[in-house]
PDB file of N, CA and C in Angstrom:
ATOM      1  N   UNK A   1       9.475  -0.170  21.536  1.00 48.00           N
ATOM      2  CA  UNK A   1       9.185  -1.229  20.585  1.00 48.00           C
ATOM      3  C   UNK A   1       9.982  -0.962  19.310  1.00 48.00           C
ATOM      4  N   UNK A   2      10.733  -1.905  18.606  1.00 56.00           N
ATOM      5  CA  UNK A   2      11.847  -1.863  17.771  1.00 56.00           C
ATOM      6  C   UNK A   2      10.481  -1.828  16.193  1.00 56.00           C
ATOM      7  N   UNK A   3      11.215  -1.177  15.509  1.00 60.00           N
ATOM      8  CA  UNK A   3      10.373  -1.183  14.269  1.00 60.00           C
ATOM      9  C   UNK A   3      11.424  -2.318  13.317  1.00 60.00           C
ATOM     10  N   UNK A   4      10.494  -3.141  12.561  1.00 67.00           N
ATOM     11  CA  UNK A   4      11.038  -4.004  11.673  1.00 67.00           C
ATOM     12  C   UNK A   4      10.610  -3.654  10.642  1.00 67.00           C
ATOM     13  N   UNK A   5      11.272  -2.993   9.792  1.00 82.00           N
ATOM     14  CA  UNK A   5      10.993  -3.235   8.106  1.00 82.00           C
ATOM     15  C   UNK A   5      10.827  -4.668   7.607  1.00 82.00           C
ATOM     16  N   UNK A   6      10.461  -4.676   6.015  1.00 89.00           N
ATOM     17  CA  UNK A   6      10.008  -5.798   5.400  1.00 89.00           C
ATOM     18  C   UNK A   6       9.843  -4.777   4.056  1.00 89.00           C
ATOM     19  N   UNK A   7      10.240  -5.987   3.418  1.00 94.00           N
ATOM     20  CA  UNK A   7      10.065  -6.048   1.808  1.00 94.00           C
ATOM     21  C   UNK A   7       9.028  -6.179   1.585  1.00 94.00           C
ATOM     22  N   UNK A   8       9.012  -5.821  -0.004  1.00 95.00           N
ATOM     23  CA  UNK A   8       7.355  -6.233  -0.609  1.00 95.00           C
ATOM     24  C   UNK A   8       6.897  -7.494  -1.011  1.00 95.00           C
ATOM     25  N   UNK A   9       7.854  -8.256  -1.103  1.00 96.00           N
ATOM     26  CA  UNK A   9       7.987  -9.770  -0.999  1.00 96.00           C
ATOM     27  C   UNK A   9       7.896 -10.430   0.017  1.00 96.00           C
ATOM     28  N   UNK A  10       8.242  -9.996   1.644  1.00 96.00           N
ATOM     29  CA  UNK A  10       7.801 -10.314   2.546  1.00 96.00           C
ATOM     30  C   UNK A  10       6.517 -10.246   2.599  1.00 96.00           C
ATOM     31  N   UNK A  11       6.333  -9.175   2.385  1.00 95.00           N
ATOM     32  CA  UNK A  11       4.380  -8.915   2.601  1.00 95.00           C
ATOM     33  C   UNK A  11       3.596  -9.223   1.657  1.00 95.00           C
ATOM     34  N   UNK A  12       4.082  -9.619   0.833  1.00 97.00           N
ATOM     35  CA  UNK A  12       3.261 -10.757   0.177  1.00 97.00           C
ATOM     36  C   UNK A  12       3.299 -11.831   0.494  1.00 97.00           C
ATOM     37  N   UNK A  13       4.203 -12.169   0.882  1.00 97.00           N
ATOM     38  CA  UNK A  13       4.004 -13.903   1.781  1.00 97.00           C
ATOM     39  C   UNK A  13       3.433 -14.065   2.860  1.00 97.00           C
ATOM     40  N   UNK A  14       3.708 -13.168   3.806  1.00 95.00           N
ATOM     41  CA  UNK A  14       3.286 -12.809   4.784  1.00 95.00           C
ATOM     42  C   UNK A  14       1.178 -13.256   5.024  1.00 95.00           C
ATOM     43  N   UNK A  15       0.988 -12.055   3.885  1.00 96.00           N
ATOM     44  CA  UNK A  15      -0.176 -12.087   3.384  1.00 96.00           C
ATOM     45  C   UNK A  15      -0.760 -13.700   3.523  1.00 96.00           C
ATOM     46  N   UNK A  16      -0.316 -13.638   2.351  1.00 97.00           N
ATOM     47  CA  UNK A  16      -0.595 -15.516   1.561  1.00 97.00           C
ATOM     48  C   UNK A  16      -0.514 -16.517   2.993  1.00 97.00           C
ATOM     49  N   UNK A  17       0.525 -16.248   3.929  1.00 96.00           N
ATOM     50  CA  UNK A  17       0.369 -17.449   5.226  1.00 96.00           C
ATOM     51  C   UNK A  17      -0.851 -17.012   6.286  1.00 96.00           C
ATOM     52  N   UNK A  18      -1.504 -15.316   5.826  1.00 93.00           N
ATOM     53  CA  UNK A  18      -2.001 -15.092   7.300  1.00 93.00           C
ATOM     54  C   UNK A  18      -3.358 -15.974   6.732  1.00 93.00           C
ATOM     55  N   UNK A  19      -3.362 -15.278   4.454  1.00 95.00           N
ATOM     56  CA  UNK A  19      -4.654 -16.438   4.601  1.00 95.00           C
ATOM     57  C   UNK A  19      -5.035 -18.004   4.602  1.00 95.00           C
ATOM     58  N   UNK A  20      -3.650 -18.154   4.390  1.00 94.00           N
ATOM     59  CA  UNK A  20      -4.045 -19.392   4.622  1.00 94.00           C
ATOM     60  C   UNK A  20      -3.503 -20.083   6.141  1.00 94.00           C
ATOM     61  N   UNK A  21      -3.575 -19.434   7.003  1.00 89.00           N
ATOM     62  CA  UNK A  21      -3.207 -19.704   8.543  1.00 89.00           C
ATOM     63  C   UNK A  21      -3.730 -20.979   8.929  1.00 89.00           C
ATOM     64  N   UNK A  22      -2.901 -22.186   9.259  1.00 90.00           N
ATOM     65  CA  UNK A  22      -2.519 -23.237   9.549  1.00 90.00           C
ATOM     66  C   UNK A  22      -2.781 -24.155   8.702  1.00 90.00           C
ATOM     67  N   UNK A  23      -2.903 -23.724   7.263  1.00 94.00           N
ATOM     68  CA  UNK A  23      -2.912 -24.584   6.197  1.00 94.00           C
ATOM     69  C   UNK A  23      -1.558 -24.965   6.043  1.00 94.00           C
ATOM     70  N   UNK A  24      -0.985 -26.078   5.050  1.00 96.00           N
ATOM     71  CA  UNK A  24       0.143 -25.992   4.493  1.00 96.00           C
ATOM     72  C   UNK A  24       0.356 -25.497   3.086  1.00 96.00           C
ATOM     73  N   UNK A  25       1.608 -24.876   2.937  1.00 97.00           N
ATOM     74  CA  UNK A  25       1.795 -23.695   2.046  1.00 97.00           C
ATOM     75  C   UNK A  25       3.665 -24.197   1.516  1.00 97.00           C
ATOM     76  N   UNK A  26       3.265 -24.307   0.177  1.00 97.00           N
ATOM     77  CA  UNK A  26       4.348 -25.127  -0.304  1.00 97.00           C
ATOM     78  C   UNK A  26       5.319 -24.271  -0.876  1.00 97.00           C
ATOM     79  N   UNK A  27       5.995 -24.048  -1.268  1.00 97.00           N
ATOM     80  CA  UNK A  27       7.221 -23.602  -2.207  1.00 97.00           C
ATOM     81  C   UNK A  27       6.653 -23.331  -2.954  1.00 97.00           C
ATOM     82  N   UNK A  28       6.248 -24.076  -4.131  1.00 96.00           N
ATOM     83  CA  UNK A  28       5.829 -23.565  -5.257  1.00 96.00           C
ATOM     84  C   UNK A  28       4.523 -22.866  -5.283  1.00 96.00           C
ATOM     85  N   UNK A  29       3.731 -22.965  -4.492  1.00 97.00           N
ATOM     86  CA  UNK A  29       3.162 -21.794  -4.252  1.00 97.00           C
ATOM     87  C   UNK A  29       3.400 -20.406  -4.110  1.00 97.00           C
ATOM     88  N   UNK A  30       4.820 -19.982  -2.816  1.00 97.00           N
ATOM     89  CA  UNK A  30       5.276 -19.335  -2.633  1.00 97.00           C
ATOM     90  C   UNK A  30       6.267 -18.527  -3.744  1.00 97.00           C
ATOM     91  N   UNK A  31       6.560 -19.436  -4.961  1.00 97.00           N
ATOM     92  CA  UNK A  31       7.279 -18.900  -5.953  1.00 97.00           C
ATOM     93  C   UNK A  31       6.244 -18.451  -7.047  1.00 97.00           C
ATOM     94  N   UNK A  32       4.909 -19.277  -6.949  1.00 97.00           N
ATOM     95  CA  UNK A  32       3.734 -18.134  -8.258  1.00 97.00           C
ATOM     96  C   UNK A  32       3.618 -17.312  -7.576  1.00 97.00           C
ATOM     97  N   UNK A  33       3.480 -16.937  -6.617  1.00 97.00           N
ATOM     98  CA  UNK A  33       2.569 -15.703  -5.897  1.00 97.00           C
ATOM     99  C   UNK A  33       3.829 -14.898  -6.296  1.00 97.00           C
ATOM    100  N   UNK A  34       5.374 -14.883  -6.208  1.00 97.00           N
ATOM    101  CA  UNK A  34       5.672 -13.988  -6.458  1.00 97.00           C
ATOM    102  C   UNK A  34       6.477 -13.890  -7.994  1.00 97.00           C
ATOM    103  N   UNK A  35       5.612 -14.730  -8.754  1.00 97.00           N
ATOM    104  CA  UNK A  35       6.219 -14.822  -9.843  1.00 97.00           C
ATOM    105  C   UNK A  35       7.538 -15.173 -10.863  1.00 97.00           C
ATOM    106  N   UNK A  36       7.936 -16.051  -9.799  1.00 96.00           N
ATOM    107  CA  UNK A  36       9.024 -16.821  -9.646  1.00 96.00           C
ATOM    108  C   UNK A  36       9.307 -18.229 -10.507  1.00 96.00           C
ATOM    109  N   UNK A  37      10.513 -18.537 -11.433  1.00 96.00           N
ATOM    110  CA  UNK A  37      10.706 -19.470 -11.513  1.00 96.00           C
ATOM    111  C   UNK A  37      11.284 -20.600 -10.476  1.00 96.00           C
ATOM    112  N   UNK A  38      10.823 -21.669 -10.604  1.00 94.00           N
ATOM    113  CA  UNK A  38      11.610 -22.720  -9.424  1.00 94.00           C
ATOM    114  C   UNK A  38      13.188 -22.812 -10.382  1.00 94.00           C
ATOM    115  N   UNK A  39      13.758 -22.419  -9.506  1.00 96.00           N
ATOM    116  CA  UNK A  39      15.835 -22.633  -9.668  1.00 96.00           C
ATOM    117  C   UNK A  39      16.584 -22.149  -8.196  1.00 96.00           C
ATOM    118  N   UNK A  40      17.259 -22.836  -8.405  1.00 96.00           N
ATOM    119  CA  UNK A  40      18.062 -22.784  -7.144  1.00 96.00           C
ATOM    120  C   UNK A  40      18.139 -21.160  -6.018  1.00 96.00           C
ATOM    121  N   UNK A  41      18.392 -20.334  -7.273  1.00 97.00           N
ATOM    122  CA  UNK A  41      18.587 -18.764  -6.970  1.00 97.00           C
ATOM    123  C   UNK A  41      17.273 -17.797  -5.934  1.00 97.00           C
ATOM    124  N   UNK A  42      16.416 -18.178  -6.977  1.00 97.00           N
ATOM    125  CA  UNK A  42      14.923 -18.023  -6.441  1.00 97.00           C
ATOM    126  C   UNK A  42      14.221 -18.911  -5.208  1.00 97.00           C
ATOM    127  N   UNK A  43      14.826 -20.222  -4.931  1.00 96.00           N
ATOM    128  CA  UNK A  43      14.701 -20.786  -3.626  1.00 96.00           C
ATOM    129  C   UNK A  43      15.132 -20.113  -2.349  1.00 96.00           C
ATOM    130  N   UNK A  44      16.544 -19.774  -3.207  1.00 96.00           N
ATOM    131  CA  UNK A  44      17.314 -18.825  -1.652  1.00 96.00           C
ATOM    132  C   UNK A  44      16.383 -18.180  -1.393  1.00 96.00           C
ATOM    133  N   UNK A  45      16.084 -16.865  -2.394  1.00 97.00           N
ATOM    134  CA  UNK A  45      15.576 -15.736  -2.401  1.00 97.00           C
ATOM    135  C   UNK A  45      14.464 -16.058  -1.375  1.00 97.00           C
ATOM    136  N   UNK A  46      13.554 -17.447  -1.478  1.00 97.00           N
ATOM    137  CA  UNK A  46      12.248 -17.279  -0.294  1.00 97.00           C
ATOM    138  C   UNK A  46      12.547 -17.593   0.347  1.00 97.00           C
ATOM    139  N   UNK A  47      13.387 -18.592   0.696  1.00 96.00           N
ATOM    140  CA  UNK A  47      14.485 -18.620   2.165  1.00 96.00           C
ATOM    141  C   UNK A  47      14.635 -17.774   3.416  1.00 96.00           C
ATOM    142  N   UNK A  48      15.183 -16.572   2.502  1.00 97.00           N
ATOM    143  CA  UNK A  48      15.661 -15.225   3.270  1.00 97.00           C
ATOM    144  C   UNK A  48      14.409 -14.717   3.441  1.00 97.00           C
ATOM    145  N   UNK A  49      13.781 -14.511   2.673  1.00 97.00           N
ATOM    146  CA  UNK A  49      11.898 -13.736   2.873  1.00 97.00           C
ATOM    147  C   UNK A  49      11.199 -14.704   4.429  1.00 97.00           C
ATOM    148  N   UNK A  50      11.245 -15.577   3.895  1.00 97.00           N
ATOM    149  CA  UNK A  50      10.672 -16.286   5.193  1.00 97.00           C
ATOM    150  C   UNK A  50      11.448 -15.969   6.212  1.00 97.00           C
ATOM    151  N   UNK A  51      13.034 -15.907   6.455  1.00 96.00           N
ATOM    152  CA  UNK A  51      14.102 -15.542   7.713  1.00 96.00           C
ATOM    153  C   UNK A  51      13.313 -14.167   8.053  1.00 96.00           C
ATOM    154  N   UNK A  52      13.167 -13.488   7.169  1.00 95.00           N
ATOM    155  CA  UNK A  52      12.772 -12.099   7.254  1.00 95.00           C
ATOM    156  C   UNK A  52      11.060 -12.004   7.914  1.00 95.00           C
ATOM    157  N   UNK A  53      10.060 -12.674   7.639  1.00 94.00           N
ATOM    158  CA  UNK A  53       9.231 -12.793   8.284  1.00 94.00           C
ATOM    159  C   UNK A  53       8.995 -13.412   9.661  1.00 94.00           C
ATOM    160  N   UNK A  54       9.758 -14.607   9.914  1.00 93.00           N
ATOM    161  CA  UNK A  54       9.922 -14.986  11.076  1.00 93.00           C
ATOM    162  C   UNK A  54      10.946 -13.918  11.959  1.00 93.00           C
ATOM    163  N   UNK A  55      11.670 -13.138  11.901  1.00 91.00           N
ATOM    164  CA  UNK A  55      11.879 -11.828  12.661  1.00 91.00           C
ATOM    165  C   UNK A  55      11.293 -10.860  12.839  1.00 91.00           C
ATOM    166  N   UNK A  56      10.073 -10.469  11.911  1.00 91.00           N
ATOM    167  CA  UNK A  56       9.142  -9.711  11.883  1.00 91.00           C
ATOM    168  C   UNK A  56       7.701  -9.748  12.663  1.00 91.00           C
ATOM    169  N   UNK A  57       7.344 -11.486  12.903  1.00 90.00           N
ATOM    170  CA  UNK A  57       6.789 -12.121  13.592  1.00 90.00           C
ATOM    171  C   UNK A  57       6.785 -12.196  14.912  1.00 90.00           C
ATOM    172  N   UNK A  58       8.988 -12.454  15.595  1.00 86.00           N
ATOM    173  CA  UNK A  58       8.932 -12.271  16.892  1.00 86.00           C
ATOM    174  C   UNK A  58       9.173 -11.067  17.247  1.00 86.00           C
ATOM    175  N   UNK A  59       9.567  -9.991  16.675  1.00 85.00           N
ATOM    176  CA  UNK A  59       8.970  -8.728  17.056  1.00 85.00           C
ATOM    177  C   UNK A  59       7.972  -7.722  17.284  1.00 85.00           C
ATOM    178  N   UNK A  60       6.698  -8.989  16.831  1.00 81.00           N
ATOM    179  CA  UNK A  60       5.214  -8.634  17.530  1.00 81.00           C
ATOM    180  C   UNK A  60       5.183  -9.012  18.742  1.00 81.00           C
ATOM    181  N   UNK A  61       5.220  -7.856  19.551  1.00 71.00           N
ATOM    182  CA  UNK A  61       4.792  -8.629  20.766  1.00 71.00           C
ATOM    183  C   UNK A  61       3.159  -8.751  20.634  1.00 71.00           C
ATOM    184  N   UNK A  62       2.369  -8.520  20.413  1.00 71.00           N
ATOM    185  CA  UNK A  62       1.242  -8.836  20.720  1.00 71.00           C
ATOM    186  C   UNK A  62       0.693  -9.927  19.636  1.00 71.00           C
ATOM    187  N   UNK A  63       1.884 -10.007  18.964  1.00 70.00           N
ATOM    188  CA  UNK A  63       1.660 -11.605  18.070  1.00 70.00           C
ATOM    189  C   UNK A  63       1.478 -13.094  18.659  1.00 70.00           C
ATOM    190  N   UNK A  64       1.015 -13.432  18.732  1.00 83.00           N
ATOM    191  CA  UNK A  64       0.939 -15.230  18.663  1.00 83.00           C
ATOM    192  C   UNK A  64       1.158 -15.770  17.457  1.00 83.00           C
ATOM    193  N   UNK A  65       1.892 -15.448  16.199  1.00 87.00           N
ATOM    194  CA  UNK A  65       1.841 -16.367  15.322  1.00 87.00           C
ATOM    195  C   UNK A  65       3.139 -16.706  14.942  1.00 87.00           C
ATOM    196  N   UNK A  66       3.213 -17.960  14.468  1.00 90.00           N
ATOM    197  CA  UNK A  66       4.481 -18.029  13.962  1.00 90.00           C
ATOM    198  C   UNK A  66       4.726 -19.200  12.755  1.00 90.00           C
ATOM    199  N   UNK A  67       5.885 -18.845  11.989  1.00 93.00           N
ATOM    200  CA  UNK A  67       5.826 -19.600  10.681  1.00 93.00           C
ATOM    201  C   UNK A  67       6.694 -20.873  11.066  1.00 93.00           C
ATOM    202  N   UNK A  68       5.738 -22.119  11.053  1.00 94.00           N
ATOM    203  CA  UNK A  68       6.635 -23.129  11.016  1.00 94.00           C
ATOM    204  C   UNK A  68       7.214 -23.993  10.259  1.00 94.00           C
ATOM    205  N   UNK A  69       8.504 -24.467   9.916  1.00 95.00           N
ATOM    206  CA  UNK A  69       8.422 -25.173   8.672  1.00 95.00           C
ATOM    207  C   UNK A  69       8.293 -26.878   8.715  1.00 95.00           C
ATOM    208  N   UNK A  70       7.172 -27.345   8.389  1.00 95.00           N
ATOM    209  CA  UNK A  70       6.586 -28.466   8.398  1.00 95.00           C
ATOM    210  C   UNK A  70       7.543 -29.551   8.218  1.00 95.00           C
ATOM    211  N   UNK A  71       8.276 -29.527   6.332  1.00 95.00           N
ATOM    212  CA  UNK A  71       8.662 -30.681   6.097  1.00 95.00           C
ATOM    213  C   UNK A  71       9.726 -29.139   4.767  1.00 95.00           C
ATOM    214  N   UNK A  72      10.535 -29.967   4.336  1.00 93.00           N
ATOM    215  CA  UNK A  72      11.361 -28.900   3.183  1.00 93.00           C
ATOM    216  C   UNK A  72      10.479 -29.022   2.155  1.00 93.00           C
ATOM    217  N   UNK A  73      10.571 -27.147   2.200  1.00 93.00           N
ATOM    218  CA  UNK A  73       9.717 -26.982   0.834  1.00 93.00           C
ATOM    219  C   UNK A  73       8.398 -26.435   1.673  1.00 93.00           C
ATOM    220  N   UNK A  74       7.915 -26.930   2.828  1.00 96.00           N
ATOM    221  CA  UNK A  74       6.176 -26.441   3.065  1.00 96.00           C
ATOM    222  C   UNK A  74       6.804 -26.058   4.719  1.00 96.00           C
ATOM    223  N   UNK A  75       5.361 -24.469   4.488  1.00 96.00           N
ATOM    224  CA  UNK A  75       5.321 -23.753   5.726  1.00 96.00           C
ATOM    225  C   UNK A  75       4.330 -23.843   6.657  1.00 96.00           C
ATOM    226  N   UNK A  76       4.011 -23.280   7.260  1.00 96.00           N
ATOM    227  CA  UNK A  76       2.086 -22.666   7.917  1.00 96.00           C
ATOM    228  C   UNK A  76       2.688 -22.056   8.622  1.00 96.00           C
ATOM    229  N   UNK A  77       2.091 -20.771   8.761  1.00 95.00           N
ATOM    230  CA  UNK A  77       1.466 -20.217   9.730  1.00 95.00           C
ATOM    231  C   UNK A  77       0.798 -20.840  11.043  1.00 95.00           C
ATOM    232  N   UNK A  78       1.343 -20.749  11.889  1.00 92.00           N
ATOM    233  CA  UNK A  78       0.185 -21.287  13.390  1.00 92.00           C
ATOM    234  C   UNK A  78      -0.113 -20.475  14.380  1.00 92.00           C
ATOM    235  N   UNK A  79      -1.132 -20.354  15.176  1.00 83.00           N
ATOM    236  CA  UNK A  79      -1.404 -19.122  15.877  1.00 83.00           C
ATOM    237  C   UNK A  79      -1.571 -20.177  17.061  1.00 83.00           C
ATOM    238  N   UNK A  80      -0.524 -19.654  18.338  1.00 72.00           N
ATOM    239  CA  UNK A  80      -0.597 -20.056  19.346  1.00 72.00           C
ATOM    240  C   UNK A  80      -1.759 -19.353  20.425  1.00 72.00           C
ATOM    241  N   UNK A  81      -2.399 -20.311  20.935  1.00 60.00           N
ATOM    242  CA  UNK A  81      -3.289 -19.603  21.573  1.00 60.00           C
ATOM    243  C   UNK A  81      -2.988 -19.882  23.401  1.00 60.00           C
ATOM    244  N   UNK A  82      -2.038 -18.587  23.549  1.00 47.00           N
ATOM    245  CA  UNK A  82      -1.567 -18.770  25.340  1.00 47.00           C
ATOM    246  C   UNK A  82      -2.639 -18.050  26.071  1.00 47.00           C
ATOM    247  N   UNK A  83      -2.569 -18.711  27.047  1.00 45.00           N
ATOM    248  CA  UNK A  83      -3.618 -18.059  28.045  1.00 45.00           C
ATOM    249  C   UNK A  83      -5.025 -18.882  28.212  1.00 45.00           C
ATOM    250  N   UNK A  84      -5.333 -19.723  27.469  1.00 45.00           N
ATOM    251  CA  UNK A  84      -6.707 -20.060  26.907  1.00 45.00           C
ATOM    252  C   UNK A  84      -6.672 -21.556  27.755  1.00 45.00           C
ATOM    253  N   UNK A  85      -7.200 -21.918  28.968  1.00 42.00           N
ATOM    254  CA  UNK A  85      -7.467 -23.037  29.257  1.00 42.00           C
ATOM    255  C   UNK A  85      -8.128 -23.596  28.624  1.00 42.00           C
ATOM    256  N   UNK A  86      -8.175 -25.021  28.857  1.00 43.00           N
ATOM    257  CA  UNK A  86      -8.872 -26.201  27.796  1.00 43.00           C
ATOM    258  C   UNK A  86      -9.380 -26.944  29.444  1.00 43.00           C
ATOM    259  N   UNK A  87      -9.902 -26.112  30.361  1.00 40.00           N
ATOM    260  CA  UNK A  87     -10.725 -26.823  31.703  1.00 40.00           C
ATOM    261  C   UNK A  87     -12.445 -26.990  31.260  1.00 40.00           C
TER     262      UNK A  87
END
């Protein structure tokens, strides 16, 4: 099993999507939590954090979750639930 590092900015987002898991989770949210002004620079910056969590994500294997991006600008978290008939 491959080890993935992560920033401390990852894991703070990280955080913030597991609690709010399948809520939607906007940008500017994502820029107070890490204390961020909204400007172009600081957009990248959660850009790459999120690239960085969604690799961190499919290298759980025993993960089901994954960050989807809704609409530009908003995320969630969604937890796939395989295996689970609906009979």
């Amino acid at each position: 099993k491959k080890v993935c590092k992560m920033s401390f900015s990852e894991f703070l987002l990280l955080d913030l999507f597991r609690r709010r898991k399948n809520a939607l989770v906007p940008l500017s949210d994502m820029l107070e939590l890490l204390d961020m002004k909204e400007d172009e620079n600081n957009v990248r910056k959660i850009y790459r954090y999120i690239h960085g969590i969604r690799n961190y994500l499919e290298k759980q294997e025993e993960s089901k979750q994954s960050l989807v991006r809704i609409k530009k600008g908003v995320y969630s978290l969604v937890c796939e639930d395989f295996g689970q008939s609906k009979e």
